[in-house]
CSV table of C-alpha atoms in Angstrom, one decimal:
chain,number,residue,atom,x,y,z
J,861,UNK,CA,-19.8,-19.5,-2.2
J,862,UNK,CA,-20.7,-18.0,-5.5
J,863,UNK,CA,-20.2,-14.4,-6.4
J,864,UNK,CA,-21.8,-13.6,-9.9
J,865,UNK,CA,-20.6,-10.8,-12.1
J,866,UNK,CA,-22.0,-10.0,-15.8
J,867,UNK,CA,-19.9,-11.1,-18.5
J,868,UNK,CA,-17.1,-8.7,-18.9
J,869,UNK,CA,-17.1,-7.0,-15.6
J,870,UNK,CA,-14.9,-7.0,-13.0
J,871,UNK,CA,-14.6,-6.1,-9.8
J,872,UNK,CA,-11.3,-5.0,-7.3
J,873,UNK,CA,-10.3,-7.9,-4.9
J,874,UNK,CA,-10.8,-5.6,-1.8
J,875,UNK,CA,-14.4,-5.1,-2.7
J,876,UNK,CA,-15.2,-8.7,-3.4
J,877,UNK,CA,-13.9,-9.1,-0.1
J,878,UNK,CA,-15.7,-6.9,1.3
J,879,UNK,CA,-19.4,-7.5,-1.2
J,880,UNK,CA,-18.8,-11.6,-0.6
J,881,UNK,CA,-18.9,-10.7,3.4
J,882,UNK,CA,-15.7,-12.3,3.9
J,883,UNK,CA,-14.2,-9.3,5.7
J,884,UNK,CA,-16.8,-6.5,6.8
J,885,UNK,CA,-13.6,-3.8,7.4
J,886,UNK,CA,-11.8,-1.8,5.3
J,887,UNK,CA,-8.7,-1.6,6.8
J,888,UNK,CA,-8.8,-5.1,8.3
J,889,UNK,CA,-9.4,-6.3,4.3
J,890,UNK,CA,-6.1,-3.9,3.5
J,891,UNK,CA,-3.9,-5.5,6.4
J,892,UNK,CA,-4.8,-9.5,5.3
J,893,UNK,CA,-4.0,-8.7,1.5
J,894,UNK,CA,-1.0,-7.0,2.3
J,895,UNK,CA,0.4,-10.1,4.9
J,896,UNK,CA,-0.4,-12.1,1.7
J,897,UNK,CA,-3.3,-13.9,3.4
J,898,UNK,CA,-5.4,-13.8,0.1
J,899,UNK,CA,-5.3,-15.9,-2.7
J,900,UNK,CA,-6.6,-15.1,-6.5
J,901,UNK,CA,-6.4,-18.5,-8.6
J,902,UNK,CA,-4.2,-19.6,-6.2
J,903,UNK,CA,-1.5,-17.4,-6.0
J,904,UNK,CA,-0.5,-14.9,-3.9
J,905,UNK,CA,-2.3,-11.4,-4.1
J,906,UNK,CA,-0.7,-8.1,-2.4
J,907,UNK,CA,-2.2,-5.3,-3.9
J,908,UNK,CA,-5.7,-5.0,-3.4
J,909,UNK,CA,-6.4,-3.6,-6.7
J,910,UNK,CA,-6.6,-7.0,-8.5
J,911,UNK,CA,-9.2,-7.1,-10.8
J,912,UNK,CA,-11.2,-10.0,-10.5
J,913,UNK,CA,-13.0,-11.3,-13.2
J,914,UNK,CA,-15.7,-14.3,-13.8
J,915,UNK,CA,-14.1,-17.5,-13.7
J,916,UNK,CA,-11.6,-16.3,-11.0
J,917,UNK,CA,-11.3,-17.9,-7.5
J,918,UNK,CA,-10.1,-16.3,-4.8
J,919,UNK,CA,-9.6,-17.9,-1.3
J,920,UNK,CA,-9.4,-16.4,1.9
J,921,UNK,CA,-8.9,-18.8,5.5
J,922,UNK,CA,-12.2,-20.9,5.2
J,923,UNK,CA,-13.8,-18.6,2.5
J,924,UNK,CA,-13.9,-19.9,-1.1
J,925,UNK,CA,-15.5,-17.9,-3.6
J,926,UNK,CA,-16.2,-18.9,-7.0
J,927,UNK,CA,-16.7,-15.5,-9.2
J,928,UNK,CA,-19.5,-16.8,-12.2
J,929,UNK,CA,-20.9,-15.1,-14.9
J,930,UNK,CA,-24.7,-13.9,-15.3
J,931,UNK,CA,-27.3,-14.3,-12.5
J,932,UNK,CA,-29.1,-17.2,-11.9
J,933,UNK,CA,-32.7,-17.0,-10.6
J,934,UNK,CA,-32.4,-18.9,-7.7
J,935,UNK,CA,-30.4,-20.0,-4.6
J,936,UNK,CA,-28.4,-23.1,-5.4
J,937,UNK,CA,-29.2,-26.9,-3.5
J,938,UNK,CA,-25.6,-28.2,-2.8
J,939,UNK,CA,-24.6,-31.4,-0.6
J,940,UNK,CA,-22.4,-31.8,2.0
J,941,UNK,CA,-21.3,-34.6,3.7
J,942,UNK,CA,-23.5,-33.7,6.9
J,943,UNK,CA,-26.6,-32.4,5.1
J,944,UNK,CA,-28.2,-30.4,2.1
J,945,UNK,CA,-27.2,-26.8,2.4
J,946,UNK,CA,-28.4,-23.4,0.8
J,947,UNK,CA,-25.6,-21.6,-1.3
J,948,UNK,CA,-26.2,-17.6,-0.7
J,949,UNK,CA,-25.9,-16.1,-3.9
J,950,UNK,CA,-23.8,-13.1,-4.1
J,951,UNK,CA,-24.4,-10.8,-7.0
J,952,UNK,CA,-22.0,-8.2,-7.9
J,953,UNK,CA,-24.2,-5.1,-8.5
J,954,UNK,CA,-22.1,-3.2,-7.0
J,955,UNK,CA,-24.7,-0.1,-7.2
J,956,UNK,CA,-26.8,-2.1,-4.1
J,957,UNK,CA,-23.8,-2.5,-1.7
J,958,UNK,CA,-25.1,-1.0,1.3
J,959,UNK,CA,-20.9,-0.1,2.1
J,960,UNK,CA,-18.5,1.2,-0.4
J,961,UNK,CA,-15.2,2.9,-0.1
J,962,UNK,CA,-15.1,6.9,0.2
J,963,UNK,CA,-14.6,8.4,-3.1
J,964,UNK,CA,-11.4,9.8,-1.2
J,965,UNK,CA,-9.9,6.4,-0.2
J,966,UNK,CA,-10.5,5.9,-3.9
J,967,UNK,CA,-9.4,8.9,-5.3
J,968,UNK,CA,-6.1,8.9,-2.9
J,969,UNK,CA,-5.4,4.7,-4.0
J,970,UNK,CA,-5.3,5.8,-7.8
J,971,UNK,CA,-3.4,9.3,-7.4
J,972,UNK,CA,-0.7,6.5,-5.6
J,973,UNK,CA,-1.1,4.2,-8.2
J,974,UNK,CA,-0.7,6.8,-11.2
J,975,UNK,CA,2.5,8.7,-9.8
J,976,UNK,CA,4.2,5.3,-8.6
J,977,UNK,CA,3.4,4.2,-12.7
J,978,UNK,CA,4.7,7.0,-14.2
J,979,UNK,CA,7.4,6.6,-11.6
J,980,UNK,CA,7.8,3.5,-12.5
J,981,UNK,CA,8.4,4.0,-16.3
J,982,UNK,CA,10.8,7.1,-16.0
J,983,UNK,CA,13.2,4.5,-14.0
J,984,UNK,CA,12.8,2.0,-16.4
J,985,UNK,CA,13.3,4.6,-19.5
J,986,UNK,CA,16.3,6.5,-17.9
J,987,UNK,CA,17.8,3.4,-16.4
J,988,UNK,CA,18.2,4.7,-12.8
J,989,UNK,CA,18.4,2.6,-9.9
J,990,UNK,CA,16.4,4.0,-6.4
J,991,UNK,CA,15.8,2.9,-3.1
J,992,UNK,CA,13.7,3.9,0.4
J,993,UNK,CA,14.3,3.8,4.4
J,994,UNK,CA,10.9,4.3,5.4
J,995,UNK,CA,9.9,4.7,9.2
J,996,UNK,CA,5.9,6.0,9.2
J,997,UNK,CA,4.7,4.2,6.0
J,998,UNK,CA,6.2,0.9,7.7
J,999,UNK,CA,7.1,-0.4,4.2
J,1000,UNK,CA,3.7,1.1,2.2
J,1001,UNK,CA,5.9,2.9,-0.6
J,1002,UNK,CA,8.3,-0.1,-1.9
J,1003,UNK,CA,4.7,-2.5,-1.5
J,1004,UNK,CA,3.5,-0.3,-4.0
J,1005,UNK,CA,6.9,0.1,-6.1
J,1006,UNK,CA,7.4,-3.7,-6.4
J,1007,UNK,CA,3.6,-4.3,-7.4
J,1008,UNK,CA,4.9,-3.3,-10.7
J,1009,UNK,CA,6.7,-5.9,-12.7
J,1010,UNK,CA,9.4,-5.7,-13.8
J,1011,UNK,CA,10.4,-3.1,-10.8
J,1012,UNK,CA,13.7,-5.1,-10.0
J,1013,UNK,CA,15.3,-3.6,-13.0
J,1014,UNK,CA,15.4,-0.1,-10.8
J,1015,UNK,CA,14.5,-0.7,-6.9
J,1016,UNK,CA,17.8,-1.9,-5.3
J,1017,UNK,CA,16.2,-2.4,-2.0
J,1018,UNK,CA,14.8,-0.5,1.0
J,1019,UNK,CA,14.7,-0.7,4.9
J,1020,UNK,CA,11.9,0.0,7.1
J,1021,UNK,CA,13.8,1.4,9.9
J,1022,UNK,CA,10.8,2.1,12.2
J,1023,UNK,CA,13.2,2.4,15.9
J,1024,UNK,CA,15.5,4.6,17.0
J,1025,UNK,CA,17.3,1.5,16.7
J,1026,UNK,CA,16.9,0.5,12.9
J,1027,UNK,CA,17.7,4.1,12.4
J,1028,UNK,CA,20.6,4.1,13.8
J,1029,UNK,CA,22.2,0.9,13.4
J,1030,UNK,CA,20.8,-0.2,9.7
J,1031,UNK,CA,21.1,3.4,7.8
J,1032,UNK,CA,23.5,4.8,10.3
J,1033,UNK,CA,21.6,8.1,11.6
J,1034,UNK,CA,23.6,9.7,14.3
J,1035,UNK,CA,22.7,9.1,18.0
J,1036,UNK,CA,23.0,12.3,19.0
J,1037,UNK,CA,20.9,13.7,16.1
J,1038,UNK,CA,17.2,11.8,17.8
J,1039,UNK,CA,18.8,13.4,21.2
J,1040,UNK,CA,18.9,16.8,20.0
J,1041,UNK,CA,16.3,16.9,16.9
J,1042,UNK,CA,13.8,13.9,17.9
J,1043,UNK,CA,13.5,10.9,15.0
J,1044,UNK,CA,10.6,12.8,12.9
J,1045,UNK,CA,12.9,16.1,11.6
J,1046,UNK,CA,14.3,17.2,8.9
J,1047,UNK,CA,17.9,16.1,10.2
J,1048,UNK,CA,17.3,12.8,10.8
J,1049,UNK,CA,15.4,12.2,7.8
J,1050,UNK,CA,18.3,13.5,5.6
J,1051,UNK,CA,20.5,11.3,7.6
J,1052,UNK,CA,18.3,8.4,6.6
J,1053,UNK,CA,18.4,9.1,3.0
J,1054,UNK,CA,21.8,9.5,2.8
J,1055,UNK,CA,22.3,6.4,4.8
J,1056,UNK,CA,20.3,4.5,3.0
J,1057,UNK,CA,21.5,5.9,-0.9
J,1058,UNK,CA,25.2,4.3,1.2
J,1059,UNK,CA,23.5,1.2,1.9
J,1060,UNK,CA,22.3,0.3,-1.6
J,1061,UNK,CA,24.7,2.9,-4.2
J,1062,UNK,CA,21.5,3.9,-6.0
J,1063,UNK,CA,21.2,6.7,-8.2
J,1064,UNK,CA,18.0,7.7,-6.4
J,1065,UNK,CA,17.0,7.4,-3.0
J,1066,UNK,CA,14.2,8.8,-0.8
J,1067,UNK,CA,13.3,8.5,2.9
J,1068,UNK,CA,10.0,9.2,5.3
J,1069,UNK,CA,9.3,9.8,9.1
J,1070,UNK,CA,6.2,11.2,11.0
J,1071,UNK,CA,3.6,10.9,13.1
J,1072,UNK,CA,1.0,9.2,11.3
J,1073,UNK,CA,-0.9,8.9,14.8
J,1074,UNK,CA,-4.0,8.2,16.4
J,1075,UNK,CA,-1.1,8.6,19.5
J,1076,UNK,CA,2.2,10.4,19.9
J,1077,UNK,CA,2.1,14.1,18.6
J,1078,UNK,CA,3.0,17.2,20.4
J,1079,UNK,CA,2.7,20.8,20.2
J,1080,UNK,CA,5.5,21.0,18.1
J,1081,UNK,CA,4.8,18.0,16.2
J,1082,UNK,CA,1.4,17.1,15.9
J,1083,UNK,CA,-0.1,14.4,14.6
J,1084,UNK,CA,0.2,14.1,10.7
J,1085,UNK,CA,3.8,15.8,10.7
J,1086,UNK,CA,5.9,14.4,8.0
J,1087,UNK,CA,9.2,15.0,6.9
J,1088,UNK,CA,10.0,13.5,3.3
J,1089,UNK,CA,13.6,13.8,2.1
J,1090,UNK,CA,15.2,12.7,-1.9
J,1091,UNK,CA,18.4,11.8,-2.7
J,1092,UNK,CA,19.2,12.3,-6.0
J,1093,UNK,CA,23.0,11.9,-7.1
J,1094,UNK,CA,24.6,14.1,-3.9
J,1095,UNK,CA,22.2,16.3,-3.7
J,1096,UNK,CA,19.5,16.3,-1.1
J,1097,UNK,CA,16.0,18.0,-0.7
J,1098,UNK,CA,13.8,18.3,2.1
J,1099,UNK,CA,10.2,18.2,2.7
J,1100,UNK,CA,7.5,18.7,5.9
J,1101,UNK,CA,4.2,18.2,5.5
J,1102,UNK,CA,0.9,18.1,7.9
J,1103,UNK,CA,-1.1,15.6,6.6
J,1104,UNK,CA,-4.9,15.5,7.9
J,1105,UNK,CA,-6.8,12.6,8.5
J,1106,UNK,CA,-6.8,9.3,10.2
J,1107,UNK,CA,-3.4,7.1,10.2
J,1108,UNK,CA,-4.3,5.5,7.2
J,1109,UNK,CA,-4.7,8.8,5.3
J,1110,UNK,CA,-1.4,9.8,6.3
J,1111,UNK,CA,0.4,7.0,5.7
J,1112,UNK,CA,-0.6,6.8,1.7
J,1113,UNK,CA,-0.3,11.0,1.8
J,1114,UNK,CA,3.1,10.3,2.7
J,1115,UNK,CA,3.5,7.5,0.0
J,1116,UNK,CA,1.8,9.9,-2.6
J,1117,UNK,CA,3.9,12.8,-2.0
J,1118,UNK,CA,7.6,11.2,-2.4
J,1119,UNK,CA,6.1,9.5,-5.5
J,1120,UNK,CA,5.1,13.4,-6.7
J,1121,UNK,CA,8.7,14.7,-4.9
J,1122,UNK,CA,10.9,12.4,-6.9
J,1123,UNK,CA,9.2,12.5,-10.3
J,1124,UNK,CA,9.7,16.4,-10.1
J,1125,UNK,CA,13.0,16.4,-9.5
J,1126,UNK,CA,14.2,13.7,-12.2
């Protein structure tokens, strides 16, 4: 299909996605860009915030759009090699979409995207190396760390140690300190910071667990609970936060925050 645009716009790759019909959810258009599913002028795209210009193609399982510039006046004849078929103009006035994003999502994607920059250019300028264990955001914050290129010169690595297993046998939390604590408090996340900081000898490293829900909080702990812990050198700081919203929201609150938590304390 065709997606039109006027000549020197663009539009984000999750909302062509979304504009084009291809994918009619949100978060289902978020999960098949992140597995890599998506293709922009056939490569690879991961980050949803690829801008898409006219002349681009992006491709998408059976969906092939063409992104043109201008509007033409009327639906395109094409053949196939069963029969003559309609193409359904798409135009990309994005003022008539009947579905957008909330200005929140939108707000909350380029707060991440800002602090992860500016993260992203301290590193570089002060040539210090960092790395993550991340068990809530499920691998979200070093996504949006390695969207940047150039990023190798500072991120050694990470480990999404989402078990009680990973935790304890990749970054070398103690046992006994899930047993006595449970996995989303402050002493096992500074034992996977420091465990992780062991793993990879970086200058920098930082480390997440919560609840980012629909299912599993408590009294205690309810849903949104977050502790955040930074390794910087030897010395470690901790965090806890109660994040509102839906699993999502949590999930880049978390990412947003240890962005915010490291660049203070660099």
């Amino acid at each position: 299909m065709k997606f039109w645009l006027d000549e020197g716009d663009f539009i984000y790759l999750f909302q062509l996605l979304k504009a084009s019909g291809a994918l009619d959810d949100y978060a289902e258009i978020r999960t098949v860009i992140k597995e890599g599913k998506v293709l922009v002028n056939k490569e690879t795209a991961i980050n949803q915030r690829v801008k898409v210009f006219p002349d681009d193609i992006v491709r998408f399982q059976d969906h092939h759009i063409i992104v043109k510039k201008s509007k033409p006046l009327k639906p395109e004849k094409i053949k196939t090699c069963k029969e003559e078929e309609t193409h359904i103009i798409q135009h990309g006035n994005m003022k008539k979409w009947d579905s957008k994003p909330l200005k929140d999502d939108l707000d909350l994607d380029n707060k991440i995207n800002e602090y992860a920059k500016n993260l992203h250019d301290k590193l570089l300028k002060d040539k210090k190396t960092i790395c993550f264990a991340e068990s809530c955001t499920g691998g979200m914050i070093q996504e949006v760390i390695t969207s940047f290129s150039g990023s190798s010169e500072y991120f050694s690595g990470g480990i999404v140690s989402y078990s009680n297993e990973a935790k304890i046998n990749l970054i070398n939390v103690n046992p006994q300190t899930i047993k006595n604590f449970g996995s989303v408090s402050k002493q096992c996340v500074t034992e996977m910071v420091q465990g992780v900081q062991k793993v990879f000898n970086t200058d920098i490293a930082g480390a997440v667990t919560g609840i980012a829900g629909p299912t599993g909080g408590t009294t205690d702990k309810p849903v949104g609970t977050v502790h955040i812990a930074v390794q910087i050198n030897e010395n470690t700081q901790n965090f806890k936060f109660l994040f509102t919203g839906d699993r999502e929201k949590v999930r880049k609150k978390t990412c947003l925050n240890i962005f915010k938590i490291i660049l203070e304390n660099i």
